[in-house]
């Protein structure tokens, strides 16, 4: 305050004596007023300089900047800093450090990084304090996309952060998929327990997986497992995160390698999510045998498949053309349906198509019933296939009823001779065959039952008693022998028989002629 009073007296004395102050005097007065926090007086002196046409120098701008920094007038600081840069002047590192620090404390992200970019454009790179403040601000305000320029500044100035901020920088660079820069910062750290940070390695693995670099990600995972001390070992959450990532890359072998790393850990054991990700990764890659082995291991560990795993299991196995895979899918489908597990519409449709492809009609009907109950979309083709399956089941049931009625336990009575067919051979009572006693047939030995109405085809099968006797094996053999004796053996025998019949007819005709002649002569000649 005393200096300000002395400065005011000197300034007033100079004006009273008619001495025109120079730009140096104005700059000194602005700096004095700025140190005391009188920003308004500093700005009035600046306006006075402009009216007098005095040149605003770099010292003037820096004095105004310090005056605003003293009272934390950040809007004025940013405005004056931009005017200084636009005027071609350079703000030294000390004032840049103070300005950025004040902006970071006030969480003014846009202004802080804008000031930093302007300083870099005039080749004023930040030091360790500037880079640390900006990295902390990016972390707290969750803006990792602002970090790469800070990293480039660190490379130019050979700035090395402490261990904590190095891990923060690696995580932020990994979030914006700057893998090479993140690995560079990691390599700045010694290969020791200082590297063991779960969040850092998780971000690095995520960056590798998003870039499709599965081998590099596996190298990072193994490195973390090697450098981590006993109190900072990888957690099960970290391993499950890696399993999810490699499942997305469709790399079941990497999932198997991660599962082996889990088994090697003494403090953790695989949980349901670990087994589920491994099984799904193998199923989606159509590696059914390792998937079934993993499922067996999960069951032995005391875990049962839940809805998500069940749906993936059914869809992948049902899509296969192998019958054994269809049976495995059906076993899972039926068990989960019985337990009330939610089956998705896509899973129903895949199982339905598999049943149709393998001609499992009853299974097709069951899946179709479940789809209708769940109101799942079936489509025209599946509706036609379900209708056809129902028609087949109805037809098979009708055939079973007909067969039961025709081959049942009911026995038909022997029909009488009056109900026999017209063209069946009639046997007279005077024939020796009818006079001879016959052995009782099957229908005579069994009791008579009421004759049901049968179709004509069944009635025709029950002929008269004579026809039934004629159909016995003995009569059939006799009739066959008579037919064979009548049948000519060759064309020559047929011709001989025709000649014999013709000669017999001629002889009969001549005999009739002679008889007629003798009768007529007897009448004439008395």
PDB file of N, CA and C in Angstrom, residues 81 85 90-91 93 96 100 112-127 130-131 134 146 148-154 156-157:
ATOM      1  N   UNK A  81      -4.099 -12.928 -22.664  1.00  0.00           N
ATOM      2  CA  UNK A  81      -3.132 -13.896 -23.211  1.00  0.00           C
ATOM      3  C   UNK A  81      -3.326 -14.049 -24.725  1.00  0.00           C
ATOM      4  N   UNK A  85      -0.600 -13.078 -27.711  1.00  0.00           N
ATOM      5  CA  UNK A  85      -0.142 -13.999 -28.746  1.00  0.00           C
ATOM      6  C   UNK A  85      -0.470 -13.441 -30.134  1.00  0.00           C
ATOM      7  N   UNK A  90       5.478 -13.008 -26.829  1.00  0.00           N
ATOM      8  CA  UNK A  90       5.635 -14.315 -26.211  1.00  0.00           C
ATOM      9  C   UNK A  90       5.480 -14.171 -24.713  1.00  0.00           C
ATOM     10  N   UNK A  91       4.687 -15.045 -24.149  1.00  0.00           N
ATOM     11  CA  UNK A  91       4.527 -15.105 -22.695  1.00  0.00           C
ATOM     12  C   UNK A  91       5.523 -16.130 -22.164  1.00  0.00           C
ATOM     13  N   UNK A  93       7.481 -18.857 -19.662  1.00  0.00           N
ATOM     14  CA  UNK A  93       7.012 -20.104 -19.055  1.00  0.00           C
ATOM     15  C   UNK A  93       6.483 -19.882 -17.647  1.00  0.00           C
ATOM     16  N   UNK A  96       3.000 -18.611 -18.002  1.00  0.00           N
ATOM     17  CA  UNK A  96       2.178 -19.706 -18.555  1.00  0.00           C
ATOM     18  C   UNK A  96       1.850 -20.724 -17.474  1.00  0.00           C
ATOM     19  N   UNK A 100      -2.036 -21.544 -16.388  1.00  0.00           N
ATOM     20  CA  UNK A 100      -2.618 -22.885 -16.557  1.00  0.00           C
ATOM     21  C   UNK A 100      -2.968 -23.486 -15.201  1.00  0.00           C
ATOM     22  N   UNK A 112      -8.001 -23.949 -20.432  1.00  0.00           N
ATOM     23  CA  UNK A 112      -6.664 -24.432 -20.066  1.00  0.00           C
ATOM     24  C   UNK A 112      -5.957 -25.047 -21.267  1.00  0.00           C
ATOM     25  N   UNK A 113      -6.647 -25.919 -21.973  1.00  0.00           N
ATOM     26  CA  UNK A 113      -5.997 -26.566 -23.119  1.00  0.00           C
ATOM     27  C   UNK A 113      -5.859 -25.612 -24.302  1.00  0.00           C
ATOM     28  N   UNK A 114      -6.739 -24.612 -24.405  1.00  0.00           N
ATOM     29  CA  UNK A 114      -6.583 -23.613 -25.466  1.00  0.00           C
ATOM     30  C   UNK A 114      -5.335 -22.762 -25.228  1.00  0.00           C
ATOM     31  N   UNK A 115      -5.123 -22.353 -23.969  1.00  0.00           N
ATOM     32  CA  UNK A 115      -3.915 -21.600 -23.634  1.00  0.00           C
ATOM     33  C   UNK A 115      -2.673 -22.442 -23.890  1.00  0.00           C
ATOM     34  N   UNK A 116      -2.749 -23.740 -23.543  1.00  0.00           N
ATOM     35  CA  UNK A 116      -1.605 -24.622 -23.778  1.00  0.00           C
ATOM     36  C   UNK A 116      -1.307 -24.754 -25.274  1.00  0.00           C
ATOM     37  N   UNK A 117      -2.344 -24.916 -26.080  1.00  0.00           N
ATOM     38  CA  UNK A 117      -2.135 -25.040 -27.530  1.00  0.00           C
ATOM     39  C   UNK A 117      -1.563 -23.750 -28.120  1.00  0.00           C
ATOM     40  N   UNK A 118      -2.024 -22.593 -27.644  1.00  0.00           N
ATOM     41  CA  UNK A 118      -1.474 -21.322 -28.131  1.00  0.00           C
ATOM     42  C   UNK A 118      -0.002 -21.179 -27.740  1.00  0.00           C
ATOM     43  N   UNK A 119       0.329 -21.614 -26.537  1.00  0.00           N
ATOM     44  CA  UNK A 119       1.727 -21.532 -26.108  1.00  0.00           C
ATOM     45  C   UNK A 119       2.610 -22.461 -26.939  1.00  0.00           C
ATOM     46  N   UNK A 120       2.103 -23.644 -27.249  1.00  0.00           N
ATOM     47  CA  UNK A 120       2.877 -24.575 -28.082  1.00  0.00           C
ATOM     48  C   UNK A 120       3.046 -24.014 -29.488  1.00  0.00           C
ATOM     49  N   UNK A 121       2.035 -23.316 -29.977  1.00  0.00           N
ATOM     50  CA  UNK A 121       2.128 -22.744 -31.333  1.00  0.00           C
ATOM     51  C   UNK A 121       3.228 -21.698 -31.443  1.00  0.00           C
ATOM     52  N   UNK A 122       3.565 -21.035 -30.330  1.00  0.00           N
ATOM     53  CA  UNK A 122       4.661 -20.054 -30.338  1.00  0.00           C
ATOM     54  C   UNK A 122       5.919 -20.652 -29.709  1.00  0.00           C
ATOM     55  N   UNK A 123       5.954 -22.003 -29.685  1.00  0.00           N
ATOM     56  CA  UNK A 123       7.133 -22.752 -29.239  1.00  0.00           C
ATOM     57  C   UNK A 123       7.457 -22.490 -27.774  1.00  0.00           C
ATOM     58  N   UNK A 124       6.429 -22.402 -26.971  1.00  0.00           N
ATOM     59  CA  UNK A 124       6.599 -22.329 -25.525  1.00  0.00           C
ATOM     60  C   UNK A 124       5.995 -23.603 -24.946  1.00  0.00           C
ATOM     61  N   UNK A 125       6.827 -24.624 -24.788  1.00  0.00           N
ATOM     62  CA  UNK A 125       6.353 -25.907 -24.275  1.00  0.00           C
ATOM     63  C   UNK A 125       6.272 -25.862 -22.765  1.00  0.00           C
ATOM     64  N   UNK A 126       5.308 -26.634 -22.252  1.00  0.00           N
ATOM     65  CA  UNK A 126       5.141 -26.697 -20.811  1.00  0.00           C
ATOM     66  C   UNK A 126       6.202 -27.545 -20.158  1.00  0.00           C
ATOM     67  N   UNK A 127       6.367 -27.349 -18.897  1.00  0.00           N
ATOM     68  CA  UNK A 127       7.324 -28.135 -18.132  1.00  0.00           C
ATOM     69  C   UNK A 127       6.592 -29.235 -17.369  1.00  0.00           C
ATOM     70  N   UNK A 130       3.292 -28.007 -15.707  1.00  0.00           N
ATOM     71  CA  UNK A 130       2.200 -27.780 -16.662  1.00  0.00           C
ATOM     72  C   UNK A 130       1.616 -29.111 -17.126  1.00  0.00           C
ATOM     73  N   UNK A 131       2.470 -30.061 -17.502  1.00  0.00           N
ATOM     74  CA  UNK A 131       1.976 -31.366 -17.981  1.00  0.00           C
ATOM     75  C   UNK A 131       1.232 -32.109 -16.880  1.00  0.00           C
ATOM     76  N   UNK A 134      -2.264 -30.544 -16.414  1.00  0.00           N
ATOM     77  CA  UNK A 134      -3.176 -30.874 -17.514  1.00  0.00           C
ATOM     78  C   UNK A 134      -3.613 -32.336 -17.461  1.00  0.00           C
ATOM     79  N   UNK A 146      -7.891 -34.976 -24.763  1.00  0.00           N
ATOM     80  CA  UNK A 146      -7.021 -33.815 -24.664  1.00  0.00           C
ATOM     81  C   UNK A 146      -5.567 -34.170 -24.354  1.00  0.00           C
ATOM     82  N   UNK A 148      -3.185 -36.454 -25.802  1.00  0.00           N
ATOM     83  CA  UNK A 148      -2.092 -36.662 -26.762  1.00  0.00           C
ATOM     84  C   UNK A 148      -1.184 -35.459 -27.001  1.00  0.00           C
ATOM     85  N   UNK A 149      -1.687 -34.207 -27.110  1.00  0.00           N
ATOM     86  CA  UNK A 149      -0.741 -33.085 -27.246  1.00  0.00           C
ATOM     87  C   UNK A 149       0.190 -32.934 -26.046  1.00  0.00           C
ATOM     88  N   UNK A 150      -0.320 -33.249 -24.851  1.00  0.00           N
ATOM     89  CA  UNK A 150       0.520 -33.182 -23.665  1.00  0.00           C
ATOM     90  C   UNK A 150       1.629 -34.228 -23.741  1.00  0.00           C
ATOM     91  N   UNK A 151       1.286 -35.419 -24.230  1.00  0.00           N
ATOM     92  CA  UNK A 151       2.302 -36.460 -24.386  1.00  0.00           C
ATOM     93  C   UNK A 151       3.378 -36.030 -25.384  1.00  0.00           C
ATOM     94  N   UNK A 152       2.974 -35.413 -26.483  1.00  0.00           N
ATOM     95  CA  UNK A 152       3.959 -34.941 -27.453  1.00  0.00           C
ATOM     96  C   UNK A 152       4.883 -33.888 -26.843  1.00  0.00           C
ATOM     97  N   UNK A 153       4.322 -33.019 -26.018  1.00  0.00           N
ATOM     98  CA  UNK A 153       5.156 -32.038 -25.324  1.00  0.00           C
ATOM     99  C   UNK A 153       6.152 -32.717 -24.384  1.00  0.00           C
ATOM    100  N   UNK A 154       5.708 -33.768 -23.713  1.00  0.00           N
ATOM    101  CA  UNK A 154       6.603 -34.499 -22.823  1.00  0.00           C
ATOM    102  C   UNK A 154       7.738 -35.149 -23.591  1.00  0.00           C
ATOM    103  N   UNK A 156       9.028 -34.041 -26.419  1.00  0.00           N
ATOM    104  CA  UNK A 156       9.949 -32.991 -26.861  1.00  0.00           C
ATOM    105  C   UNK A 156      10.819 -32.485 -25.716  1.00  0.00           C
ATOM    106  N   UNK A 157      10.221 -32.331 -24.550  1.00  0.00           N
ATOM    107  CA  UNK A 157      10.954 -31.781 -23.408  1.00  0.00           C
ATOM    108  C   UNK A 157      11.607 -32.855 -22.547  1.00  0.00           C
TER     109      UNK A 157
END
